[in-house]
mmCIF file of C-alpha atoms and ligand atoms in Angstrom:
data_model
loop_
_atom_site.group_PDB
_atom_site.id
_atom_site.type_symbol
_atom_site.label_atom_id
_atom_site.label_comp_id
_atom_site.label_asym_id
_atom_site.label_seq_id
_atom_site.Cartn_x
_atom_site.Cartn_y
_atom_site.Cartn_z
ATOM 1 C CA MET A 2 -8.250 -30.486 -26.211
ATOM 2 C CA THR A 3 -6.998 -26.743 -27.317
ATOM 3 C CA ARG A 4 -3.659 -26.030 -28.332
ATOM 4 C CA ILE A 5 -2.227 -23.700 -26.080
ATOM 5 C CA ALA A 6 1.015 -21.272 -26.232
ATOM 6 C CA PHE A 7 2.188 -20.314 -22.810
ATOM 7 C CA ILE A 8 4.469 -16.968 -22.541
ATOM 8 C CA GLY A 9 6.123 -16.447 -19.300
ATOM 9 C CA LEU A 10 6.758 -19.101 -17.184
ATOM 10 C CA GLY A 11 7.636 -16.996 -14.051
ATOM 11 C CA ILE A 12 6.343 -17.487 -10.425
ATOM 12 C CA MET A 13 2.435 -17.387 -11.713
ATOM 13 C CA GLY A 14 2.919 -19.084 -15.424
ATOM 14 C CA LEU A 15 4.934 -21.721 -14.760
ATOM 15 C CA PRO A 16 2.074 -23.217 -12.546
ATOM 16 C CA MET A 17 -0.696 -22.298 -14.387
ATOM 17 C CA ALA A 18 0.776 -23.541 -17.819
ATOM 18 C CA VAL A 19 1.333 -27.096 -15.698
ATOM 19 C CA ASN A 20 -1.586 -26.706 -14.692
ATOM 20 C CA LEU A 21 -3.150 -26.590 -18.490
ATOM 21 C CA VAL A 22 -0.873 -29.345 -19.355
ATOM 22 C CA ARG A 23 -2.138 -31.708 -16.838
ATOM 23 C CA ALA A 24 -6.260 -31.197 -17.948
ATOM 24 C CA GLY A 25 -5.107 -32.056 -21.188
ATOM 25 C CA HIS A 26 -4.406 -29.317 -23.457
ATOM 26 C CA GLU A 27 -1.456 -29.342 -26.021
ATOM 27 C CA VAL A 28 0.674 -26.171 -24.020
ATOM 28 C CA THR A 29 3.631 -24.677 -26.200
ATOM 29 C CA GLY A 30 5.786 -22.352 -23.679
ATOM 30 C CA HIS A 31 8.650 -19.647 -23.770
ATOM 31 C CA ASN A 32 10.232 -18.037 -21.302
ATOM 32 C CA ARG A 33 12.862 -15.240 -21.717
ATOM 33 C CA SER A 34 15.193 -17.109 -19.484
ATOM 34 C CA PRO A 35 15.789 -20.823 -20.762
ATOM 35 C CA ALA A 36 16.070 -22.193 -17.152
ATOM 36 C CA ARG A 37 12.394 -21.307 -17.027
ATOM 37 C CA THR A 38 11.013 -23.366 -20.166
ATOM 38 C CA ALA A 39 13.107 -26.345 -19.396
ATOM 39 C CA ARG A 40 11.828 -26.665 -16.122
ATOM 40 C CA PHE A 41 8.402 -26.475 -18.156
ATOM 41 C CA ALA A 42 9.554 -29.179 -20.204
ATOM 42 C CA GLU A 43 10.614 -31.341 -17.416
ATOM 43 C CA GLN A 44 6.450 -31.568 -16.268
ATOM 44 C CA GLY A 45 5.271 -32.427 -19.848
ATOM 45 C CA GLY A 46 4.961 -28.914 -21.894
ATOM 46 C CA ARG A 47 5.890 -28.251 -25.335
ATOM 47 C CA ALA A 48 9.195 -25.984 -25.184
ATOM 48 C CA ALA A 49 9.891 -23.343 -27.352
ATOM 49 C CA ASP A 50 12.853 -21.706 -28.307
ATOM 50 C CA SER A 51 10.763 -18.524 -29.186
ATOM 51 C CA VAL A 52 7.886 -16.385 -29.025
ATOM 52 C CA ARG A 53 7.099 -16.393 -32.667
ATOM 53 C CA ASP A 54 7.549 -20.737 -32.325
ATOM 54 C CA ALA A 55 5.523 -20.563 -29.234
ATOM 55 C CA VAL A 56 2.631 -19.291 -31.214
ATOM 56 C CA ALA A 57 2.822 -21.274 -34.410
ATOM 57 C CA GLY A 58 -0.362 -22.612 -35.292
ATOM 58 C CA ALA A 59 -1.771 -21.386 -31.412
ATOM 59 C CA GLU A 60 -5.712 -21.526 -31.055
ATOM 60 C CA ILE A 61 -4.924 -19.424 -27.979
ATOM 61 C CA VAL A 62 -2.240 -17.253 -26.311
ATOM 62 C CA ILE A 63 -1.578 -17.061 -23.026
ATOM 63 C CA THR A 64 0.857 -14.099 -21.769
ATOM 64 C CA MET A 65 1.854 -13.867 -18.015
ATOM 65 C CA LEU A 66 5.138 -11.077 -18.023
ATOM 66 C CA PRO A 67 5.404 -8.586 -15.423
ATOM 67 C CA ASP A 68 4.740 -5.328 -16.589
ATOM 68 C CA SER A 69 3.177 -2.947 -19.643
ATOM 69 C CA PRO A 70 6.802 -3.200 -21.731
ATOM 70 C CA ASP A 71 7.149 -6.768 -21.356
ATOM 71 C CA VAL A 72 3.918 -6.929 -23.021
ATOM 72 C CA GLU A 73 4.373 -4.477 -25.970
ATOM 73 C CA ALA A 74 7.755 -6.156 -26.559
ATOM 74 C CA VAL A 75 6.488 -9.286 -27.419
ATOM 75 C CA ALA A 76 3.568 -7.956 -29.448
ATOM 76 C CA ALA A 77 4.731 -8.289 -32.852
ATOM 77 C CA ASP A 78 5.339 -11.421 -32.640
ATOM 78 C CA VAL A 79 2.290 -12.929 -31.337
ATOM 79 C CA LEU A 80 0.601 -11.133 -33.738
ATOM 80 C CA THR A 81 2.014 -13.289 -36.127
ATOM 81 C CA ALA A 82 -0.879 -16.180 -34.853
ATOM 82 C CA ARG A 83 -2.925 -15.091 -36.791
ATOM 83 C CA ARG A 84 -6.951 -16.258 -36.439
ATOM 84 C CA ALA A 85 -5.796 -16.673 -32.323
ATOM 85 C CA LEU A 86 -7.401 -15.635 -28.993
ATOM 86 C CA TRP A 87 -4.986 -13.656 -26.924
ATOM 87 C CA VAL A 88 -5.516 -13.977 -23.666
ATOM 88 C CA ASP A 89 -3.011 -10.888 -21.649
ATOM 89 C CA MET A 90 -3.405 -12.608 -18.024
ATOM 90 C CA SER A 91 -0.203 -10.340 -17.125
ATOM 91 C CA THR A 92 -0.855 -7.013 -14.484
ATOM 92 C CA ILE A 93 -0.345 -3.961 -17.194
ATOM 93 C CA SER A 94 -2.229 -0.688 -17.648
ATOM 94 C CA PRO A 95 -5.647 -0.288 -19.344
ATOM 95 C CA VAL A 96 -4.155 2.078 -21.388
ATOM 96 C CA THR A 97 -1.957 -0.583 -23.089
ATOM 97 C CA ALA A 98 -4.479 -2.758 -22.642
ATOM 98 C CA ARG A 99 -7.065 -1.044 -25.108
ATOM 99 C CA SER A 100 -4.064 -0.268 -27.645
ATOM 100 C CA VAL A 101 -2.607 -3.998 -27.733
ATOM 101 C CA ALA A 102 -6.240 -4.862 -28.487
ATOM 102 C CA ALA A 103 -6.326 -2.608 -31.292
ATOM 103 C CA GLN A 104 -2.881 -3.508 -32.788
ATOM 104 C CA ALA A 105 -4.356 -7.315 -32.600
ATOM 105 C CA ARG A 106 -7.714 -6.470 -33.860
ATOM 106 C CA ASP A 107 -5.831 -5.041 -37.121
ATOM 107 C CA ALA A 108 -3.741 -8.010 -37.057
ATOM 108 C CA GLY A 109 -6.836 -10.620 -37.219
ATOM 109 C CA LEU A 110 -6.748 -11.748 -33.423
ATOM 110 C CA ARG A 111 -8.867 -11.801 -30.907
ATOM 111 C CA THR A 112 -8.191 -10.562 -27.529
ATOM 112 C CA LEU A 113 -9.325 -10.601 -23.675
ATOM 113 C CA ASP A 114 -7.384 -8.667 -20.707
ATOM 114 C CA ALA A 115 -7.440 -10.959 -17.637
ATOM 115 C CA PRO A 116 -5.478 -9.879 -14.871
ATOM 116 C CA VAL A 117 -5.759 -12.296 -11.588
ATOM 117 C CA SER A 118 -5.611 -12.489 -8.314
ATOM 118 C CA GLY A 119 -5.195 -15.034 -5.660
ATOM 119 C CA GLY A 120 -0.988 -15.121 -5.639
ATOM 120 C CA GLU A 121 1.204 -18.158 -6.105
ATOM 121 C CA GLN A 122 -0.810 -20.475 -4.327
ATOM 122 C CA GLY A 123 -3.679 -19.288 -6.184
ATOM 123 C CA ALA A 124 -1.717 -20.322 -9.115
ATOM 124 C CA VAL A 125 -0.636 -23.532 -7.997
ATOM 125 C CA ASP A 126 -3.728 -25.078 -6.784
ATOM 126 C CA GLY A 127 -5.856 -23.524 -10.131
ATOM 127 C CA THR A 128 -8.234 -21.187 -7.951
ATOM 128 C CA LEU A 129 -7.328 -17.906 -8.923
ATOM 129 C CA SER A 130 -9.961 -14.905 -9.354
ATOM 130 C CA ILE A 131 -9.980 -13.331 -13.590
ATOM 131 C CA MET A 132 -10.586 -9.974 -14.199
ATOM 132 C CA VAL A 133 -12.186 -10.041 -17.989
ATOM 133 C CA GLY A 134 -12.576 -7.789 -20.214
ATOM 134 C CA GLY A 135 -13.194 -8.512 -24.103
ATOM 135 C CA GLU A 136 -15.979 -9.221 -26.220
ATOM 136 C CA ALA A 137 -18.400 -11.332 -24.731
ATOM 137 C CA ALA A 138 -18.161 -14.045 -27.566
ATOM 138 C CA ASP A 139 -14.106 -14.317 -27.045
ATOM 139 C CA VAL A 140 -14.487 -14.559 -22.971
ATOM 140 C CA GLU A 141 -16.718 -17.189 -23.672
ATOM 141 C CA ALA A 142 -14.355 -19.133 -25.778
ATOM 142 C CA ALA A 143 -11.667 -19.333 -23.368
ATOM 143 C CA ARG A 144 -13.802 -20.185 -20.781
ATOM 144 C CA PRO A 145 -13.093 -23.236 -20.317
ATOM 145 C CA VAL A 146 -8.898 -22.904 -20.372
ATOM 146 C CA LEU A 147 -9.622 -19.691 -17.694
ATOM 147 C CA GLU A 148 -11.566 -22.854 -15.596
ATOM 148 C CA VAL A 149 -8.640 -24.628 -15.174
ATOM 149 C CA VAL A 150 -6.413 -22.325 -13.892
ATOM 150 C CA GLY A 151 -9.156 -19.778 -11.742
ATOM 151 C CA ARG A 152 -12.119 -20.394 -9.572
ATOM 152 C CA THR A 153 -13.677 -17.235 -10.086
ATOM 153 C CA ILE A 154 -14.105 -16.030 -13.527
ATOM 154 C CA VAL A 155 -16.074 -12.980 -14.164
ATOM 155 C CA HIS A 156 -16.524 -10.419 -17.829
ATOM 156 C CA VAL A 157 -16.393 -7.122 -16.149
ATOM 157 C CA GLY A 158 -16.037 -4.791 -19.781
ATOM 158 C CA PRO A 159 -14.998 -4.104 -22.375
ATOM 159 C CA ALA A 160 -11.506 -3.887 -23.723
ATOM 160 C CA GLY A 161 -9.191 -2.852 -20.832
ATOM 161 C CA ALA A 162 -11.913 -2.786 -18.217
ATOM 162 C CA GLY A 163 -10.232 -6.180 -16.201
ATOM 163 C CA GLN A 164 -6.774 -3.976 -16.199
ATOM 164 C CA THR A 165 -9.267 -1.234 -14.617
ATOM 165 C CA VAL A 166 -10.759 -3.493 -11.783
ATOM 166 C CA LYS A 167 -7.266 -4.946 -11.459
ATOM 167 C CA ALA A 168 -5.692 -1.973 -10.565
ATOM 168 C CA ALA A 169 -8.657 -1.095 -8.139
ATOM 169 C CA ASN A 170 -8.050 -4.477 -6.801
ATOM 170 C CA GLN A 171 -4.597 -3.431 -6.233
ATOM 171 C CA LEU A 172 -5.752 -0.115 -4.713
ATOM 172 C CA ILE A 173 -7.696 -2.101 -1.774
ATOM 173 C CA VAL A 174 -5.363 -4.301 -0.931
ATOM 174 C CA ALA A 175 -2.372 -1.774 -0.696
ATOM 175 C CA GLY A 176 -4.582 1.239 1.206
ATOM 176 C CA THR A 177 -5.394 -1.770 3.756
ATOM 177 C CA ILE A 178 -2.053 -3.079 4.496
ATOM 178 C CA GLY A 179 -0.588 0.157 4.846
ATOM 179 C CA LEU A 180 -3.930 0.373 7.872
ATOM 180 C CA VAL A 181 -3.331 -2.662 9.502
ATOM 181 C CA ALA A 182 0.172 -1.905 9.489
ATOM 182 C CA GLU A 183 -0.400 1.681 11.046
ATOM 183 C CA ALA A 184 -3.245 -0.030 13.600
ATOM 184 C CA LEU A 185 -0.270 -2.927 14.772
ATOM 185 C CA THR A 186 2.183 -0.170 15.404
ATOM 186 C CA LEU A 187 0.342 2.156 17.542
ATOM 187 C CA LEU A 188 -1.336 -1.296 19.270
ATOM 188 C CA ASP A 189 2.776 -2.151 19.395
ATOM 189 C CA ALA A 190 3.864 1.758 20.784
ATOM 190 C CA GLN A 191 0.747 1.117 23.998
ATOM 191 C CA GLY A 192 2.305 -1.951 24.860
ATOM 192 C CA VAL A 193 -0.954 -3.870 23.870
ATOM 193 C CA ASP A 194 -0.554 -8.161 23.115
ATOM 194 C CA LEU A 195 -1.317 -8.011 19.450
ATOM 195 C CA THR A 196 -2.049 -11.666 18.955
ATOM 196 C CA PRO A 197 -5.885 -11.256 21.288
ATOM 197 C CA ALA A 198 -5.602 -7.176 19.443
ATOM 198 C CA VAL A 199 -5.697 -9.058 16.391
ATOM 199 C CA GLU A 200 -8.618 -11.946 16.887
ATOM 200 C CA VAL A 201 -10.768 -9.637 18.097
ATOM 201 C CA LEU A 202 -10.896 -6.747 15.663
ATOM 202 C CA SER A 203 -10.818 -9.793 12.470
ATOM 203 C CA GLY A 204 -13.955 -10.468 13.912
ATOM 204 C CA GLY A 205 -16.082 -6.576 14.005
ATOM 205 C CA LEU A 206 -16.010 -4.313 10.318
ATOM 206 C CA ALA A 207 -12.039 -4.139 10.498
ATOM 207 C CA GLY A 208 -12.283 -7.941 9.517
ATOM 208 C CA SER A 209 -10.431 -8.339 6.274
ATOM 209 C CA ALA A 210 -8.953 -10.976 4.285
ATOM 210 C CA VAL A 211 -5.769 -8.986 4.990
ATOM 211 C CA LEU A 212 -5.749 -9.290 8.523
ATOM 212 C CA ASP A 213 -6.718 -12.647 8.293
ATOM 213 C CA ARG A 214 -4.312 -14.053 5.431
ATOM 214 C CA LYS A 215 -1.279 -11.263 6.285
ATOM 215 C CA SER A 216 -1.619 -10.690 10.175
ATOM 216 C CA ALA A 217 0.309 -13.596 11.915
ATOM 217 C CA ASN A 218 3.199 -13.528 8.934
ATOM 218 C CA MET A 219 3.153 -9.674 10.340
ATOM 219 C CA LEU A 220 3.276 -10.010 13.503
ATOM 220 C CA ARG A 221 6.168 -12.520 13.548
ATOM 221 C CA HIS A 222 8.014 -10.017 11.014
ATOM 222 C CA GLU A 223 8.617 -13.092 8.256
ATOM 223 C CA PHE A 224 7.896 -10.955 5.074
ATOM 224 C CA ALA A 225 9.204 -13.976 2.272
ATOM 225 C CA PRO A 226 6.692 -13.523 -0.683
ATOM 226 C CA GLY A 227 3.864 -13.989 -1.447
ATOM 227 C CA PHE A 228 3.168 -10.758 -4.001
ATOM 228 C CA ARG A 229 6.391 -8.726 -3.637
ATOM 229 C CA VAL A 230 6.771 -4.750 -2.895
ATOM 230 C CA ASP A 231 8.390 -4.278 -6.404
ATOM 231 C CA LEU A 232 5.084 -5.652 -8.385
ATOM 232 C CA HIS A 233 2.535 -3.496 -5.723
ATOM 233 C CA HIS A 234 4.555 -0.435 -6.486
ATOM 234 C CA LYS A 235 4.441 -1.325 -10.261
ATOM 235 C CA ASP A 236 0.465 -1.842 -10.035
ATOM 236 C CA LEU A 237 0.071 1.212 -7.652
ATOM 237 C CA GLY A 238 1.453 3.337 -10.655
ATOM 238 C CA ILE A 239 -0.823 1.719 -12.632
ATOM 239 C CA ALA A 240 -3.699 2.756 -10.790
ATOM 240 C CA LEU A 241 -2.704 6.316 -10.214
ATOM 241 C CA GLY A 242 -1.913 6.607 -13.465
ATOM 242 C CA THR A 243 -4.876 5.258 -14.418
ATOM 243 C CA ALA A 244 -6.766 8.025 -11.918
ATOM 244 C CA ARG A 245 -4.923 10.865 -13.375
ATOM 245 C CA GLU A 246 -6.018 10.163 -16.972
ATOM 246 C CA SER A 247 -9.357 9.882 -15.998
ATOM 247 C CA GLY A 248 -9.433 12.844 -13.940
ATOM 248 C CA VAL A 249 -10.230 10.927 -10.511
ATOM 249 C CA PRO A 250 -8.375 11.799 -7.708
ATOM 250 C CA LEU A 251 -6.864 9.402 -5.359
ATOM 251 C CA PRO A 252 -5.351 10.907 -2.235
ATOM 252 C CA LEU A 253 -4.979 8.452 0.173
ATOM 253 C CA GLY A 254 -4.165 5.834 -2.600
ATOM 254 C CA ALA A 255 -1.162 8.615 -3.557
ATOM 255 C CA VAL A 256 -0.017 8.224 0.516
ATOM 256 C CA VAL A 257 0.026 4.600 0.353
ATOM 257 C CA ALA A 258 1.829 4.323 -2.978
ATOM 258 C CA GLN A 259 4.155 6.705 -1.398
ATOM 259 C CA LEU A 260 4.422 4.418 1.522
ATOM 260 C CA MET A 261 5.322 1.679 -1.075
ATOM 261 C CA ALA A 262 8.034 3.651 -2.393
ATOM 262 C CA ALA A 263 9.588 4.016 0.741
ATOM 263 C CA ALA A 264 9.761 0.363 1.369
ATOM 264 C CA ARG A 265 11.293 -0.364 -1.878
ATOM 265 C CA ALA A 266 14.028 2.738 -1.437
ATOM 266 C CA GLN A 267 14.594 0.947 1.967
ATOM 267 C CA GLY A 268 15.771 -2.807 0.080
ATOM 268 C CA HIS A 269 12.447 -4.564 0.845
ATOM 269 C CA GLY A 270 11.437 -4.429 -2.598
ATOM 270 C CA ASP A 271 11.956 -8.347 -2.898
ATOM 271 C CA LEU A 272 9.799 -8.720 0.513
ATOM 272 C CA ASP A 273 5.767 -8.886 0.936
ATOM 273 C CA HIS A 274 4.060 -6.212 0.522
ATOM 274 C CA SER A 275 3.133 -6.768 4.260
ATOM 275 C CA ALA A 276 6.460 -5.274 4.855
ATOM 276 C CA LEU A 277 4.549 -2.046 4.360
ATOM 277 C CA LEU A 278 5.016 -2.640 8.242
ATOM 278 C CA LEU A 279 8.578 -1.924 8.527
ATOM 279 C CA VAL A 280 7.650 1.420 6.788
ATOM 280 C CA LEU A 281 5.246 1.950 9.155
ATOM 281 C CA GLU A 282 7.780 1.271 12.132
ATOM 282 C CA ASN A 283 10.316 2.904 10.882
ATOM 283 C CA LEU A 284 8.467 6.142 10.931
ATOM 284 C CA ALA A 285 7.914 5.252 14.637
ATOM 285 C CA GLY A 286 10.956 5.091 15.487
ATOM 286 C CA GLY A 287 11.396 1.536 15.471
ATOM 287 C CA SER A 288 9.453 -1.378 16.943
ATOM 288 C CA ARG A 289 8.903 -0.909 20.841
ATOM 289 C CA HIS A 290 8.173 -4.135 22.239
ATOM 290 C CA GLY A 291 10.433 -6.550 20.671
ATOM 291 C CA ARG A 292 8.588 -8.403 18.262
HETATM 292 P P1 NAD B 319 7.682 -13.308 -12.700
HETATM 293 O O1 NAD B 319 8.509 -11.920 -12.738
HETATM 294 O O2 NAD B 319 8.066 -14.306 -11.709
HETATM 295 O O3 NAD B 319 7.277 -13.964 -14.340
HETATM 296 C C1 NAD B 319 7.597 -13.332 -15.796
HETATM 297 C C2 NAD B 319 8.260 -14.176 -16.118
HETATM 298 O O4 NAD B 319 8.552 -13.705 -17.588
HETATM 299 C C3 NAD B 319 9.460 -14.088 -15.708
HETATM 300 O O5 NAD B 319 10.016 -15.846 -15.868
HETATM 301 C C4 NAD B 319 10.593 -13.838 -16.993
HETATM 302 O O6 NAD B 319 11.431 -14.157 -17.694
HETATM 303 C C5 NAD B 319 9.332 -13.461 -18.073
HETATM 304 N N1 NAD B 319 9.886 -12.565 -19.703
HETATM 305 C C6 NAD B 319 9.510 -11.619 -18.871
HETATM 306 N N2 NAD B 319 9.993 -10.810 -20.761
HETATM 307 C C7 NAD B 319 9.755 -11.768 -21.554
HETATM 308 C C8 NAD B 319 9.418 -12.080 -23.178
HETATM 309 N N3 NAD B 319 9.830 -10.933 -23.383
HETATM 310 N N4 NAD B 319 9.264 -13.559 -23.248
HETATM 311 C C9 NAD B 319 9.156 -14.252 -23.047
HETATM 312 N N5 NAD B 319 9.459 -14.395 -21.295
HETATM 313 C C10 NAD B 319 9.717 -13.031 -20.661
HETATM 314 O O7 NAD B 319 6.134 -12.446 -12.357
HETATM 315 P P2 NAD B 319 5.184 -13.516 -11.585
HETATM 316 O O8 NAD B 319 4.838 -12.792 -9.972
HETATM 317 O O9 NAD B 319 4.654 -14.466 -12.221
HETATM 318 O O10 NAD B 319 3.658 -11.999 -12.351
HETATM 319 C C11 NAD B 319 3.677 -12.188 -13.640
HETATM 320 C C12 NAD B 319 2.704 -10.877 -13.757
HETATM 321 O O11 NAD B 319 1.061 -11.419 -12.407
HETATM 322 C C13 NAD B 319 3.348 -9.554 -13.341
HETATM 323 O O12 NAD B 319 2.040 -8.673 -13.965
HETATM 324 C C14 NAD B 319 2.249 -9.363 -11.961
HETATM 325 O O13 NAD B 319 1.707 -8.162 -11.573
HETATM 326 C C15 NAD B 319 1.172 -10.445 -11.673
HETATM 327 N N6 NAD B 319 0.532 -10.818 -10.175
HETATM 328 C C16 NAD B 319 1.288 -11.914 -10.007
HETATM 329 C C17 NAD B 319 1.105 -12.563 -8.839
HETATM 330 C C18 NAD B 319 1.725 -12.945 -7.572
HETATM 331 O O14 NAD B 319 1.723 -13.414 -6.682
HETATM 332 N N7 NAD B 319 3.193 -13.348 -8.328
HETATM 333 C C19 NAD B 319 -0.137 -11.938 -8.123
HETATM 334 C C20 NAD B 319 -1.399 -11.611 -8.895
HETATM 335 C C21 NAD B 319 -0.730 -10.852 -10.321
#
């Protein structure tokens, strides 16, 4: 049993924190909007009114917040948890992850950046993929807790490396969705029956997890999230910013980032990222065969 503080009880954080309670850990949760903290308490968690209250006495502090500024905003309060291991599972910039890790080290805390992949369902089922940056000994200390929320837990390098791998993950996923959307738009324009087309594409080298998991909803034009366009827009900003800092061009990533920005500008920010299809159809003058 570990004393855990859990900050950020949103779509991902709430089910993750509840799984930790069910595994027998003592979990104190806090969310900026109190209704989410109350939902956590209803499911067996301890509720705290502030970050400081939540982290007092914690052995492990987990943060699951939207973006880099949110993690920076709670840092001073998290650092009051002297000697704790701070595991930030939010998707943020590697630069911020490294600077937060340095601040924490100065304050006597250990840190891991441990962003996740696997979506809300993965959080509910406790089957997330977790890419971890930090010291090996700290990864091993956190592993029993990480194994409650994830199935694939890989130490990928020093502080910030987890976030860099996550940026690469988001680049690949967005690029694949973009090309699947272009392929569907082409097939549609030619009047090809999309269902058998997707079936045969899935069996060959063009097959992908995106085609398997997203294409059925794309064919039905159902875009309930899932992973929101707004969050993927944020993540592509992180990927391009990291590339710029590294002096590395990402030409395909730059194009797909613009398409994601267009999805947002067209009012689709709250839809699933597969709504990139709407942008491609729009560029082609609309869906021609009435999907
Ligand atoms: P979310 O917006 O649902 O949850 C974030 C929560 O943090 C919200 O409840 C918000 O009120 C709370 N919060 C914000 N600032 C706070 C503060 N200062 N103190 C306390 N609480 C605060 O987002 P989410 O979908 O749970 O995603 C969280 C992170 O995980 C993001 O970085 C996202 O990119 C990443 N992620 C999400 C998914 C997904 O499918 N949703 C998948 C993988 C990774």
